[in-house]
GROMACS .gro file of C-alpha atoms in nm:
model
  185
    1UNK     CA    1   3.411   2.021  -4.008
    2UNK     CA    2   3.188   2.174  -4.281
    3UNK     CA    3   3.107   2.532  -4.290
    4UNK     CA    4   2.778   2.721  -4.284
    5UNK     CA    5   2.739   2.954  -4.564
    6UNK     CA    6   2.462   3.211  -4.563
    7UNK     CA    7   2.352   3.314  -4.917
    8UNK     CA    8   2.113   3.621  -4.900
    9UNK     CA    9   2.008   3.879  -5.114
   10UNK     CA   10   2.038   4.245  -5.006
   11UNK     CA   11   1.936   4.604  -5.169
   12UNK     CA   12   2.197   4.866  -5.219
   13UNK     CA   13   2.083   5.026  -4.898
   14UNK     CA   14   2.140   4.709  -4.715
   15UNK     CA   15   1.784   4.543  -4.665
   16UNK     CA   16   1.728   4.158  -4.671
   17UNK     CA   17   1.341   4.183  -4.684
   18UNK     CA   18   1.150   4.436  -4.879
   19UNK     CA   19   0.894   4.671  -4.698
   20UNK     CA   20   0.537   4.588  -4.756
   21UNK     CA   21   0.424   4.706  -5.105
   22UNK     CA   22   0.763   4.597  -5.270
   23UNK     CA   23   0.795   4.275  -5.427
   24UNK     CA   24   0.966   4.020  -5.193
   25UNK     CA   25   1.192   3.901  -5.470
   26UNK     CA   26   1.358   4.236  -5.584
   27UNK     CA   27   1.624   4.078  -5.789
   28UNK     CA   28   1.635   4.261  -6.115
   29UNK     CA   29   1.581   4.083  -6.422
   30UNK     CA   30   1.739   3.795  -6.231
   31UNK     CA   31   1.624   3.506  -6.488
   32UNK     CA   32   1.741   3.740  -6.791
   33UNK     CA   33   2.091   3.744  -6.690
   34UNK     CA   34   2.283   3.420  -6.796
   35UNK     CA   35   2.605   3.483  -6.603
   36UNK     CA   36   2.411   3.532  -6.279
   37UNK     CA   37   2.185   3.227  -6.301
   38UNK     CA   38   2.508   3.025  -6.395
   39UNK     CA   39   2.664   3.165  -6.078
   40UNK     CA   40   2.363   3.079  -5.878
   41UNK     CA   41   2.376   2.716  -6.008
   42UNK     CA   42   2.715   2.676  -5.917
   43UNK     CA   43   2.670   2.791  -5.549
   44UNK     CA   44   2.354   2.567  -5.502
   45UNK     CA   45   2.511   2.286  -5.643
   46UNK     CA   46   2.820   2.271  -5.444
   47UNK     CA   47   2.621   2.273  -5.113
   48UNK     CA   48   2.589   1.921  -4.902
   49UNK     CA   49   2.255   2.055  -4.754
   50UNK     CA   50   2.019   2.332  -4.832
   51UNK     CA   51   1.908   2.458  -4.479
   52UNK     CA   52   1.619   2.712  -4.464
   53UNK     CA   53   1.322   2.822  -4.232
   54UNK     CA   54   0.969   2.691  -4.279
   55UNK     CA   55   0.824   2.964  -4.479
   56UNK     CA   56   1.108   2.969  -4.724
   57UNK     CA   57   1.090   2.571  -4.754
   58UNK     CA   58   0.736   2.595  -4.837
   59UNK     CA   59   0.780   2.857  -5.109
   60UNK     CA   60   1.106   2.651  -5.253
   61UNK     CA   61   0.905   2.326  -5.208
   62UNK     CA   62   0.599   2.500  -5.416
   63UNK     CA   63   0.845   2.621  -5.705
   64UNK     CA   64   1.156   2.415  -5.748
   65UNK     CA   65   1.024   2.032  -5.799
   66UNK     CA   66   0.837   2.193  -6.120
   67UNK     CA   67   1.138   2.355  -6.285
   68UNK     CA   68   1.409   2.222  -6.517
   69UNK     CA   69   1.767   2.348  -6.528
   70UNK     CA   70   2.070   2.329  -6.310
   71UNK     CA   71   1.961   2.524  -6.040
   72UNK     CA   72   1.647   2.329  -6.025
   73UNK     CA   73   1.876   2.008  -6.029
   74UNK     CA   74   2.072   2.146  -5.740
   75UNK     CA   75   1.780   2.238  -5.527
   76UNK     CA   76   1.614   1.891  -5.585
   77UNK     CA   77   1.877   1.642  -5.558
   78UNK     CA   78   2.066   1.800  -5.244
   79UNK     CA   79   1.911   1.737  -4.900
   80UNK     CA   80   1.736   1.982  -4.707
   81UNK     CA   81   1.724   2.084  -4.338
   82UNK     CA   82   1.435   2.294  -4.223
   83UNK     CA   83   1.456   2.501  -3.881
   84UNK     CA   84   1.092   2.521  -3.760
   85UNK     CA   85   0.966   2.492  -3.399
   86UNK     CA   86   0.615   2.396  -3.531
   87UNK     CA   87   0.540   2.089  -3.740
   88UNK     CA   88   0.544   2.114  -4.120
   89UNK     CA   89   0.479   1.903  -4.409
   90UNK     CA   90   0.782   1.797  -4.590
   91UNK     CA   91   0.670   1.704  -4.972
   92UNK     CA   92   1.015   1.738  -5.082
   93UNK     CA   93   1.207   1.421  -5.059
   94UNK     CA   94   1.526   1.391  -4.835
   95UNK     CA   95   1.389   1.691  -4.602
   96UNK     CA   96   1.481   1.680  -4.224
   97UNK     CA   97   1.301   1.911  -3.968
   98UNK     CA   98   1.516   2.059  -3.683
   99UNK     CA   99   1.301   2.176  -3.403
  100UNK     CA  100   1.557   2.215  -3.134
  101UNK     CA  101   1.793   2.463  -3.023
  102UNK     CA  102   1.935   2.661  -3.372
  103UNK     CA  103   2.305   2.659  -3.210
  104UNK     CA  104   2.284   2.286  -3.119
  105UNK     CA  105   2.133   2.178  -3.442
  106UNK     CA  106   2.391   2.381  -3.637
  107UNK     CA  107   2.661   2.262  -3.450
  108UNK     CA  108   2.541   1.882  -3.507
  109UNK     CA  109   2.527   1.945  -3.888
  110UNK     CA  110   2.860   2.099  -3.894
  111UNK     CA  111   3.006   1.771  -3.799
  112UNK     CA  112   2.848   1.561  -4.046
  113UNK     CA  113   3.020   1.456  -4.351
  114UNK     CA  114   2.943   1.636  -4.675
  115UNK     CA  115   2.976   1.962  -4.843
  116UNK     CA  116   2.899   2.298  -4.695
  117UNK     CA  117   2.560   2.378  -4.521
  118UNK     CA  118   2.414   2.656  -4.741
  119UNK     CA  119   2.130   2.848  -4.562
  120UNK     CA  120   1.919   3.071  -4.797
  121UNK     CA  121   1.559   3.208  -4.788
  122UNK     CA  122   1.392   3.373  -4.512
  123UNK     CA  123   1.544   3.690  -4.326
  124UNK     CA  124   1.431   3.570  -3.960
  125UNK     CA  125   1.633   3.247  -4.018
  126UNK     CA  126   1.941   3.444  -4.151
  127UNK     CA  127   1.928   3.698  -3.859
  128UNK     CA  128   1.912   3.437  -3.626
  129UNK     CA  129   2.243   3.256  -3.784
  130UNK     CA  130   2.411   3.599  -3.785
  131UNK     CA  131   2.318   3.703  -3.425
  132UNK     CA  132   2.424   3.353  -3.288
  133UNK     CA  133   2.758   3.375  -3.474
  134UNK     CA  134   2.716   3.036  -3.678
  135UNK     CA  135   2.781   3.187  -4.024
  136UNK     CA  136   3.136   3.086  -4.159
  137UNK     CA  137   3.092   3.252  -4.509
  138UNK     CA  138   2.849   3.485  -4.628
  139UNK     CA  139   2.733   3.501  -5.018
  140UNK     CA  140   2.564   3.831  -5.024
  141UNK     CA  141   2.386   3.900  -5.344
  142UNK     CA  142   2.344   4.283  -5.399
  143UNK     CA  143   2.079   4.391  -5.635
  144UNK     CA  144   2.108   4.741  -5.807
  145UNK     CA  145   1.770   4.870  -5.618
  146UNK     CA  146   1.724   5.079  -5.310
  147UNK     CA  147   1.428   4.964  -5.093
  148UNK     CA  148   1.435   5.274  -4.859
  149UNK     CA  149   1.309   5.023  -4.576
  150UNK     CA  150   1.264   4.689  -4.501
  151UNK     CA  151   1.435   4.454  -4.262
  152UNK     CA  152   1.824   4.431  -4.239
  153UNK     CA  153   2.043   4.126  -4.220
  154UNK     CA  154   2.283   4.269  -3.963
  155UNK     CA  155   2.113   4.392  -3.640
  156UNK     CA  156   2.440   4.418  -3.452
  157UNK     CA  157   2.806   4.524  -3.527
  158UNK     CA  158   2.958   4.247  -3.734
  159UNK     CA  159   3.295   4.261  -3.880
  160UNK     CA  160   3.374   4.072  -4.197
  161UNK     CA  161   3.660   4.003  -4.451
  162UNK     CA  162   3.576   4.051  -4.815
  163UNK     CA  163   3.731   3.747  -5.022
  164UNK     CA  164   3.562   3.763  -5.330
  165UNK     CA  165   3.362   4.012  -5.570
  166UNK     CA  166   3.179   3.923  -5.873
  167UNK     CA  167   2.965   4.172  -6.101
  168UNK     CA  168   2.705   4.064  -6.366
  169UNK     CA  169   2.570   4.248  -6.665
  170UNK     CA  170   2.245   4.349  -6.534
  171UNK     CA  171   2.401   4.511  -6.202
  172UNK     CA  172   2.383   4.221  -5.961
  173UNK     CA  173   2.688   4.183  -5.745
  174UNK     CA  174   2.781   3.861  -5.584
  175UNK     CA  175   3.010   3.939  -5.265
  176UNK     CA  176   3.165   3.677  -5.052
  177UNK     CA  177   3.270   3.742  -4.702
  178UNK     CA  178   3.417   3.547  -4.425
  179UNK     CA  179   3.514   3.576  -4.049
  180UNK     CA  180   3.801   3.837  -4.026
  181UNK     CA  181   4.006   3.569  -3.831
  182UNK     CA  182   3.977   3.300  -4.138
  183UNK     CA  183   4.303   3.222  -4.293
  184UNK     CA  184   4.338   3.316  -4.639
  185UNK     CA  185   4.304   3.011  -4.894
   0.00000   0.00000   0.00000
């Protein structure tokens, strides 16, 4: 059974999406931090499938096919799954659209062979995955900025176990959490 890993960015004050008037991509100097870029390329490259909501899919499909480098390679070669209740154009090769019940669709993906399901992009999908208790591992990317408002990732009490911490020269943190009952590896 392959795990579902949720990769999501957070501000220091815990928001997963910026309020109106703040740039949606609030990661500070992301492209200038070579260690952080290398870390992200590794996370993206280990995925068996990239899962995302329709809006994130449209944004990524308009960006990654025109980029070079290890992150772009991972995003372009690894299959994508889009969760959308409405029809969506899928210009990216190897894209599947799931429009049924989120829990049932994720359960079916987990039974397939291959590497982990890496869900990213879009706070609504991330919140839905958390609320439905579908996430096996959290890769939370904390940026050294306080937004003062926005949308949180967690909307209910959620207990997690910290399993890894990485810090990067520009102040970003990569925190990895699992469910509290996950055995140590």
